[in-house]
CSV table of C-alpha atoms and ligand atoms in Angstrom, one decimal:
chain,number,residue,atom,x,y,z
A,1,UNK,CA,0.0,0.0,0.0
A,2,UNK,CA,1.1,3.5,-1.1
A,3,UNK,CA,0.7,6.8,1.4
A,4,UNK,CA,0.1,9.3,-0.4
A,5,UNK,CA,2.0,12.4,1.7
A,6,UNK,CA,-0.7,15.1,1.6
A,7,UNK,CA,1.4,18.4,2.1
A,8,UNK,CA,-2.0,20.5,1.8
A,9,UNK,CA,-3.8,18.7,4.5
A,10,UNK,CA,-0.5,18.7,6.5
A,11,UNK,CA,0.2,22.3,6.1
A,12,UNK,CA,-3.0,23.0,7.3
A,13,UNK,CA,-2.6,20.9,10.6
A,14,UNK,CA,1.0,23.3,11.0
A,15,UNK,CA,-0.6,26.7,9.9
A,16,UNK,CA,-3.2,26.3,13.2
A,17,UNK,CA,-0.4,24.8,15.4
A,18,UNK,CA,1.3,28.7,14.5
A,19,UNK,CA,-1.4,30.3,15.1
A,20,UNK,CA,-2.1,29.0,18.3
A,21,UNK,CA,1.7,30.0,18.9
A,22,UNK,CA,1.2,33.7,17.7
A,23,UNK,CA,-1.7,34.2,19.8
A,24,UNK,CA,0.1,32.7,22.9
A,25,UNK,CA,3.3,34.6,21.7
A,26,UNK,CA,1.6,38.1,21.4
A,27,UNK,CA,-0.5,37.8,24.6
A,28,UNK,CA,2.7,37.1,26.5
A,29,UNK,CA,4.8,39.9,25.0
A,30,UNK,CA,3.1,42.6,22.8
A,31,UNK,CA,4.9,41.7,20.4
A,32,UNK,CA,3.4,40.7,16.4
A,33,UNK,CA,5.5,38.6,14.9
A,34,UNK,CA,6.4,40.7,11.4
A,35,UNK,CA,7.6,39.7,8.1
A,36,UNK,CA,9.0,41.9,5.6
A,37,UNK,CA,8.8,40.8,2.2
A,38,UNK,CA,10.5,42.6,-0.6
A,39,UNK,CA,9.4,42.6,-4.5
A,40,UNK,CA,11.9,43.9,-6.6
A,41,UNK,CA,10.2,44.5,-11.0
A,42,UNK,CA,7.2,42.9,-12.0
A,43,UNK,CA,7.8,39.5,-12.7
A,44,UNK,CA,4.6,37.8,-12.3
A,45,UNK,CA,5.4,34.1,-10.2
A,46,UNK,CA,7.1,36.5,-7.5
A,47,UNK,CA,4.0,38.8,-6.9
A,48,UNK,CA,2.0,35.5,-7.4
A,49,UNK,CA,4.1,34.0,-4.8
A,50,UNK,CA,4.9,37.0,-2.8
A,51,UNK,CA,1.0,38.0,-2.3
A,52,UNK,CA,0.7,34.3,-1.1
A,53,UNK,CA,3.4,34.9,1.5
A,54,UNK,CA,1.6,38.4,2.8
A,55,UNK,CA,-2.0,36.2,2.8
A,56,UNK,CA,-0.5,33.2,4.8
A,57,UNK,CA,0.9,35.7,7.5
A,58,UNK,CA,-2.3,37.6,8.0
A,59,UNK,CA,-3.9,34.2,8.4
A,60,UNK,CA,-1.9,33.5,11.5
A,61,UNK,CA,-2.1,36.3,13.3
A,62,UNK,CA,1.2,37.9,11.7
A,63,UNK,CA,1.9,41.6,10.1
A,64,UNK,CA,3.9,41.2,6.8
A,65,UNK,CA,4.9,44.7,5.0
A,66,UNK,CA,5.8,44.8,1.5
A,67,UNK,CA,8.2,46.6,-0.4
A,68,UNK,CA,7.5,46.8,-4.2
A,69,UNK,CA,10.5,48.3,-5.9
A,70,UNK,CA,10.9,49.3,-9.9
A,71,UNK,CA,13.0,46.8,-12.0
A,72,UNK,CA,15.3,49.7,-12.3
A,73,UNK,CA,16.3,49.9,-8.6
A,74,UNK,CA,19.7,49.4,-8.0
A,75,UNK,CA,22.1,47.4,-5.8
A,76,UNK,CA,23.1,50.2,-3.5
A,77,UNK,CA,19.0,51.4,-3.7
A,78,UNK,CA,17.9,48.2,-2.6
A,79,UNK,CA,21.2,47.3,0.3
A,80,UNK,CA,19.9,50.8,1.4
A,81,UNK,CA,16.4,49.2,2.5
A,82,UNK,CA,17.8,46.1,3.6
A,83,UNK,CA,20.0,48.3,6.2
A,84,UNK,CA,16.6,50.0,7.1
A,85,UNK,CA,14.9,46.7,7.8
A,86,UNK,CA,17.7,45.6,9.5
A,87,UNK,CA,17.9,47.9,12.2
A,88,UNK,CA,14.0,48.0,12.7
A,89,UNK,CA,13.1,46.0,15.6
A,90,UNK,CA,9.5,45.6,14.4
A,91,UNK,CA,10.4,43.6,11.6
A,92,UNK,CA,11.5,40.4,12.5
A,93,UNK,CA,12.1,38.6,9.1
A,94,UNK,CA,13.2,39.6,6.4
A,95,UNK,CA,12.4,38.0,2.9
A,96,UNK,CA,13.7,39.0,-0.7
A,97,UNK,CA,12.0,37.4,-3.7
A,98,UNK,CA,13.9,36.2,-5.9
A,99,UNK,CA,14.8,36.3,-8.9
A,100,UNK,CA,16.4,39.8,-8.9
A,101,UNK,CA,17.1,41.6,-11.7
A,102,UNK,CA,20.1,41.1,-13.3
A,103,UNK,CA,22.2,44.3,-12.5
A,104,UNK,CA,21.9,43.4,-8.5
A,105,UNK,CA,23.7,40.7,-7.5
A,106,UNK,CA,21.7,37.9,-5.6
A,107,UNK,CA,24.6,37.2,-3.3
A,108,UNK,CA,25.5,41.0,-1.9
A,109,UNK,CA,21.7,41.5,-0.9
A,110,UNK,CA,21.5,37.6,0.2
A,111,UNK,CA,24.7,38.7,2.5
A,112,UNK,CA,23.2,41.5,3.6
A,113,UNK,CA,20.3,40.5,5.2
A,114,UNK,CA,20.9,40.0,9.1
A,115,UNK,CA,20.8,36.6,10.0
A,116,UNK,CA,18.8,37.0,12.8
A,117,UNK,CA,16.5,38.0,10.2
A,118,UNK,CA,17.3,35.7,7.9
A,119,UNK,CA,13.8,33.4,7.3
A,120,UNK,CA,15.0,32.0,4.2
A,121,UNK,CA,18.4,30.8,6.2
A,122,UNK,CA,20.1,31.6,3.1
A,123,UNK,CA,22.7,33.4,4.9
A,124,UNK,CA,26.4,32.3,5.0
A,125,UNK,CA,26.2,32.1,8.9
A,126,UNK,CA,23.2,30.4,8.8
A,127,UNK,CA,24.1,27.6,6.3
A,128,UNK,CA,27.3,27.3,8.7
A,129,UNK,CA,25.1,26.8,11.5
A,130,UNK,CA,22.9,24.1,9.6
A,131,UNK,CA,26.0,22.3,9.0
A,132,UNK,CA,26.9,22.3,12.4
A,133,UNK,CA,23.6,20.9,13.9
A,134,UNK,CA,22.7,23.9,15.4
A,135,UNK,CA,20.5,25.8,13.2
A,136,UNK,CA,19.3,29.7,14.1
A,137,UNK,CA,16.8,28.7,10.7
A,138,UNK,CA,16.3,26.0,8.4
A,139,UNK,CA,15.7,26.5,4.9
A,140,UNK,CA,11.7,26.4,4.0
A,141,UNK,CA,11.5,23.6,1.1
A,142,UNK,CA,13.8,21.3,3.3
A,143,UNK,CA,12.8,22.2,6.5
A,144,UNK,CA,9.1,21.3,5.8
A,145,UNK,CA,9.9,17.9,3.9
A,146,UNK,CA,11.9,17.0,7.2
A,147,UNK,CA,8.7,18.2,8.8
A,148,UNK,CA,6.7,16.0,6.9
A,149,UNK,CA,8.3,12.8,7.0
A,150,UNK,CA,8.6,13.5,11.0
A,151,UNK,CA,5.2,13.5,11.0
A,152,UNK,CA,4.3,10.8,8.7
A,153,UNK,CA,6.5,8.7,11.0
A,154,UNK,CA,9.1,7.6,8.4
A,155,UNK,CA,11.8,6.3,9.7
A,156,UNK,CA,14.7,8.1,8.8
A,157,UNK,CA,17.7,6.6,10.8
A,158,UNK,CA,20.2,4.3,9.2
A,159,UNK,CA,18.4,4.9,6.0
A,160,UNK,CA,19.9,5.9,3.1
A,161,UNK,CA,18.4,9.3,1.5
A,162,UNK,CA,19.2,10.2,-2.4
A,163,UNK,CA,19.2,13.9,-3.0
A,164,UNK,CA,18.9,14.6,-6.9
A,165,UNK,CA,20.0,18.1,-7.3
A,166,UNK,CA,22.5,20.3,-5.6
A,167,UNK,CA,21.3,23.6,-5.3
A,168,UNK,CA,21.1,26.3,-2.5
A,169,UNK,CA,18.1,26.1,-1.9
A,170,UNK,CA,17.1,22.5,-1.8
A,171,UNK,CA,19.9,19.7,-2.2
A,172,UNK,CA,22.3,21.2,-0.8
A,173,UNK,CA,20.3,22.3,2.8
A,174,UNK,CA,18.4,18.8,2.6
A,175,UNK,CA,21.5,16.6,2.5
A,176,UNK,CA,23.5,18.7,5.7
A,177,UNK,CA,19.9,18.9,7.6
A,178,UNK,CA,18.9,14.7,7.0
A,179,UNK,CA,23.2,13.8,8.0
A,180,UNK,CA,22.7,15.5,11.5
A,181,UNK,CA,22.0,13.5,14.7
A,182,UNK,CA,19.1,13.5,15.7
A,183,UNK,CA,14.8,12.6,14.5
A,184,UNK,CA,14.2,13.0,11.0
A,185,UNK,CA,18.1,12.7,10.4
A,186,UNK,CA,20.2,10.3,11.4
A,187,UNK,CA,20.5,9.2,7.4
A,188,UNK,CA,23.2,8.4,4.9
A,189,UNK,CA,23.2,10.6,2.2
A,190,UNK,CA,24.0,10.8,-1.0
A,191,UNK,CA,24.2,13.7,-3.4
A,192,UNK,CA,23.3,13.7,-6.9
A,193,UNK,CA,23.7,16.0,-10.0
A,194,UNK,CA,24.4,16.5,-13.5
A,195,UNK,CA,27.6,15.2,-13.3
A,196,UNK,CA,26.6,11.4,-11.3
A,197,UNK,CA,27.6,8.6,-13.8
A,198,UNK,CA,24.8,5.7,-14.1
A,199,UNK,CA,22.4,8.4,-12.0
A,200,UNK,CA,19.8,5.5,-12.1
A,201,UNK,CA,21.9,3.4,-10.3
A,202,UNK,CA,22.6,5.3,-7.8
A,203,UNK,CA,18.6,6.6,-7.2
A,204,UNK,CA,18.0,2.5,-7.0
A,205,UNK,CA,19.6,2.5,-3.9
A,206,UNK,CA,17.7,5.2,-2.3
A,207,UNK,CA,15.2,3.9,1.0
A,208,UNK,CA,14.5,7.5,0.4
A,209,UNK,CA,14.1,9.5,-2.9
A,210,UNK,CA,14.2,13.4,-2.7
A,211,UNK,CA,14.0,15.0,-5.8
A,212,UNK,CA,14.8,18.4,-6.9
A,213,UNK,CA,16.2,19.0,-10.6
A,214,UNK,CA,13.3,21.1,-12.6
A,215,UNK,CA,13.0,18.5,-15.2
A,216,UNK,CA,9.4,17.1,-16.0
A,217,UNK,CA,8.9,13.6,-14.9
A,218,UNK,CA,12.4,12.9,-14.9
A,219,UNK,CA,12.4,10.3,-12.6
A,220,UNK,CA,10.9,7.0,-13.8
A,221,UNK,CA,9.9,3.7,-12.2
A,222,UNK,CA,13.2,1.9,-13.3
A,223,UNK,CA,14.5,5.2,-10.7
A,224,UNK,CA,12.9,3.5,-8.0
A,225,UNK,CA,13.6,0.6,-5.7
A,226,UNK,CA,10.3,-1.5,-4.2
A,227,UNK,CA,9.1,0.3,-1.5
A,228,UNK,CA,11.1,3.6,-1.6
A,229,UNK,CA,10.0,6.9,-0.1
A,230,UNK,CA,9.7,9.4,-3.1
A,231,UNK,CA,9.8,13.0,-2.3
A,232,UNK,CA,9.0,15.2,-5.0
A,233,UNK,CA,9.9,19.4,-5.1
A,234,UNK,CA,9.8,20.0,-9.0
A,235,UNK,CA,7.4,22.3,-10.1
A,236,UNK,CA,6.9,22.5,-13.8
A,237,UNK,CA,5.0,24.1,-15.6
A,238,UNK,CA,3.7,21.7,-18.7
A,239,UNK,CA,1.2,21.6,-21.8
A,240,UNK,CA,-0.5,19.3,-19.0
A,241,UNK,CA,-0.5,21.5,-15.8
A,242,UNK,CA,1.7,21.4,-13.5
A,243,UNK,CA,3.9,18.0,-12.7
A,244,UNK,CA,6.7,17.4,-10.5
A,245,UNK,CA,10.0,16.3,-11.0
A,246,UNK,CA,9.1,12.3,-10.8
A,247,UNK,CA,6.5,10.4,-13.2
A,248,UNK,CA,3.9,10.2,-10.5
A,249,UNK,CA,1.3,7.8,-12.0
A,250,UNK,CA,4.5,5.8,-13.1
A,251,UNK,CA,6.6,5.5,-10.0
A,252,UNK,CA,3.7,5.8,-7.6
A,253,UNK,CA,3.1,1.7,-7.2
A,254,UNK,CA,6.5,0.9,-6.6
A,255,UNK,CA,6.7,3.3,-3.2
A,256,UNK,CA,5.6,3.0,0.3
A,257,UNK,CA,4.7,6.7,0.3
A,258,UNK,CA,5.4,9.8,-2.7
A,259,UNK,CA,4.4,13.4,-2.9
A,260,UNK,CA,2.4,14.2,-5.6
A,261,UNK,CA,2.5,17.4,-7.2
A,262,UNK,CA,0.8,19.8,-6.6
A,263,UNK,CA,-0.4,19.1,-3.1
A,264,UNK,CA,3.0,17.3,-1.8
A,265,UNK,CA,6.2,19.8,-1.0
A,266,UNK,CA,4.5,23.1,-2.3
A,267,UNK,CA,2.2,23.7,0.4
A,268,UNK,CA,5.0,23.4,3.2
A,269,UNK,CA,7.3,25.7,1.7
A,270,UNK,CA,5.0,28.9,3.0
A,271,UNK,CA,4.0,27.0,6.0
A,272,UNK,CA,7.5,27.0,7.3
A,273,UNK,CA,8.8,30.6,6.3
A,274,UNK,CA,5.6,31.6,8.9
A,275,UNK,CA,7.5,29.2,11.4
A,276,UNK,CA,10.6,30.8,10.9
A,277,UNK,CA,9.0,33.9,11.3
A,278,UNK,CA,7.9,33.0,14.6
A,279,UNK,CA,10.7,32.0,15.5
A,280,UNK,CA,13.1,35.2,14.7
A,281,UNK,CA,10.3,37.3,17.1
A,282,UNK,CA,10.7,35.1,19.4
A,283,UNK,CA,14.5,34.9,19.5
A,284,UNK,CA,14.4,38.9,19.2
A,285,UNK,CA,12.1,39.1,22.4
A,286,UNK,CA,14.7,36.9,24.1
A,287,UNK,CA,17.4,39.1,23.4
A,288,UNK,CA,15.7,42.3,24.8
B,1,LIG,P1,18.1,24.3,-9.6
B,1,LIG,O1,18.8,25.4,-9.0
B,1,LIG,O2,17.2,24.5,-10.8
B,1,LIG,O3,19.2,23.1,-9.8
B,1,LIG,C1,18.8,21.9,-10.4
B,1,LIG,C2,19.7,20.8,-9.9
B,1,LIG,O4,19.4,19.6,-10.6
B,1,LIG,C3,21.2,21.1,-10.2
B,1,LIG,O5,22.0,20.7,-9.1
B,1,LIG,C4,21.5,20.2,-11.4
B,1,LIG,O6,22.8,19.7,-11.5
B,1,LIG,C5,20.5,19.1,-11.2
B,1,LIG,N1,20.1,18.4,-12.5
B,1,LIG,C6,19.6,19.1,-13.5
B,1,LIG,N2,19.4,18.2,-14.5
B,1,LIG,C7,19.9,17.0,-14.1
B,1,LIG,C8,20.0,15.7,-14.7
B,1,LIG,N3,19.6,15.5,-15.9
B,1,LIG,N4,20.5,14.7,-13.9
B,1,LIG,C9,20.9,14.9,-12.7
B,1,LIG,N5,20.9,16.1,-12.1
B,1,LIG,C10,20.3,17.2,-12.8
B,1,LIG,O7,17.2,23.5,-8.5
B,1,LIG,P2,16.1,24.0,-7.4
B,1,LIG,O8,16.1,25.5,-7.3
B,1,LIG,O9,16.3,23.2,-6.2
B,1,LIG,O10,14.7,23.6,-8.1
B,1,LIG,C11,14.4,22.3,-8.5
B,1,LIG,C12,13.0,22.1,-8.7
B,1,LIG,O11,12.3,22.3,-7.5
B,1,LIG,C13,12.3,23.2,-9.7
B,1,LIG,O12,11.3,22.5,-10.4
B,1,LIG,C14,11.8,24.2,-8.7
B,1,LIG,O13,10.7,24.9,-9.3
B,1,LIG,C15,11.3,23.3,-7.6
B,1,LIG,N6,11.2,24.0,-6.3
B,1,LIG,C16,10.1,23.8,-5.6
B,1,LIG,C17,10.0,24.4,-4.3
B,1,LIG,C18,8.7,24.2,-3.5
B,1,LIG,O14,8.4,25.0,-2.7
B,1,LIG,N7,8.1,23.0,-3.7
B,1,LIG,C19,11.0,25.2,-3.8
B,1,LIG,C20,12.2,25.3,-4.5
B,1,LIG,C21,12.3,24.7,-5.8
B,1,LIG,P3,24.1,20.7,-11.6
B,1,LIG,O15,24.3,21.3,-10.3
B,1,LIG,O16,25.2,19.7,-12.0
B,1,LIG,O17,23.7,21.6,-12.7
């Protein structure tokens, strides 16, 4: 029997735990938690996403503010703001949506951004810290598939995780948080890119899968081993709709448990930036 891991239904279990927090949190202190969210052009995903973000905090309890600024804005303009929100103690976390346009570079604002504000944990210090087992933040899209297979009970110790890509923002993060000591971790890992010779072999020997390349249906059933966990975080956008990274309907029998897509990872990511959110006004009270 396959579990299908419902991200939605899960997210919405974790969005009323917060809320429950930020109504505890603000009676005790005063304090709203606050997120600062900033838009730099008009793409449309990132005010798609963006507005998201701003709805999901005022349905916990939270303030967000946004900054829109014109795709002509440049580096200094927008390290200018980022100082500002910095040294605001009313703002808690600080978010930049990416992409940004291409005369400010990513990294300078990324590194800019205090790390006690840093709800993305995209900060140097903050990856150190992750590293270390002793995270200030973890990084959304990681942190809530951690989340979710705590909470699906999947055993996670002695196993051996696959991650298939290496990026920043997901392989990376996921394969130092699931080598850690500790529940939900405890695993072997193994990293793969677009460099891993006989890829398919390698997957094969995954108890769990985690998946994150941006490549339609990439992964196949001949991927898989019988009764693998398959965690999926593509988002594609297709003549079909939108599909993951992993050919669902073809990989689904062979697993104990898989994400679909949508309604698997997507749905956490949010979840957890209000968590981290949370928790950056609660570590600021605690400094006072
Ligand atoms: P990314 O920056 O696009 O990098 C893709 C990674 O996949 C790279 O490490 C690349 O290897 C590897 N790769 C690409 N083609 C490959 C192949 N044929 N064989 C093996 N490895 C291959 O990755 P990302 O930002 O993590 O995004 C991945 C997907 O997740 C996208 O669909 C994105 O939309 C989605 N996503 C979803 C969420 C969510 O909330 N659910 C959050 C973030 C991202 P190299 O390093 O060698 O180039």
């Amino acid at each position: 029997m396959t579990t299908i891991l419902n991200g939605k239904e899960l997210s919405q279990t974790l969005r009323a735990e917060i809320a429950q927090q930020v109504a505890e949190f603000i009676q005790n202190t005063g304090v709203t938690p606050c997120l600062a969210a900033i838009l730099v052009g008009d793409d449309p995903a990132s005010q798609v996403y963006v507005r998201n973000k701003e709805k999901a905090c005022a349905a916990v309890g939270m303030k967000s503010q946004l900054f829109r600024l014109p795709a002509e804005t440049t580096e200094a303009e927008l390290l200018e703001l980022v100082a500002r929100l910095n040294a605001d103690d009313s703002v808690h976390g600080i978010l930049c949506q990416l992409p940004l346009p291409k005369q400010i570079s990513e990294k300078v604002i990324l590194d800019a951004v205090s790390p006690d504000k840093d709800v993305d944990a995209f900060h140097p210090a903050n990856v150190g810290l992750i590293l270390q087992g002793r995270p200030r933040f973890l990084p959304c899209t990681p942190f809530g598939i951690q989340e979710m297979l705590k909470r699906y009970e999947i055993e996670t110790a002695g196993k051996h995780v696959v991650v298939l890509g290496r990026s920043d923002i997901v392989g990376k993060p996921m394969a130092a948080m699931m080598v850690q000591r500790g529940l939900g971790a405890d695993s072997t890992v193994t990293v793969c890119h677009s460099r891993t010779k006989d890829l398919a072999a390698v997957t094969r020997l995954a108890d769990i899968l985690i998946v994150a390349i941006g490549k339609p249906k990439f992964v196949t059933a001949e991927m898989v081993k019988d009764g693998a966990v398959v965690v999926d975080v593509g988002i594609n956008r297709t003549d079909d709709g939108l599909v993951g990274d992993v050919d669902f309907d073809a990989v689904q029998g062979k697993t104990s448990a898989i994400t679909p897509v949508p309604g698997g990872v997507g749905p956490l990511t949010i979840t957890m930036l209000l968590g981290n959110t949370l928790k950056a006004a609660q570590d600021a009270v605690e400094k006072r």
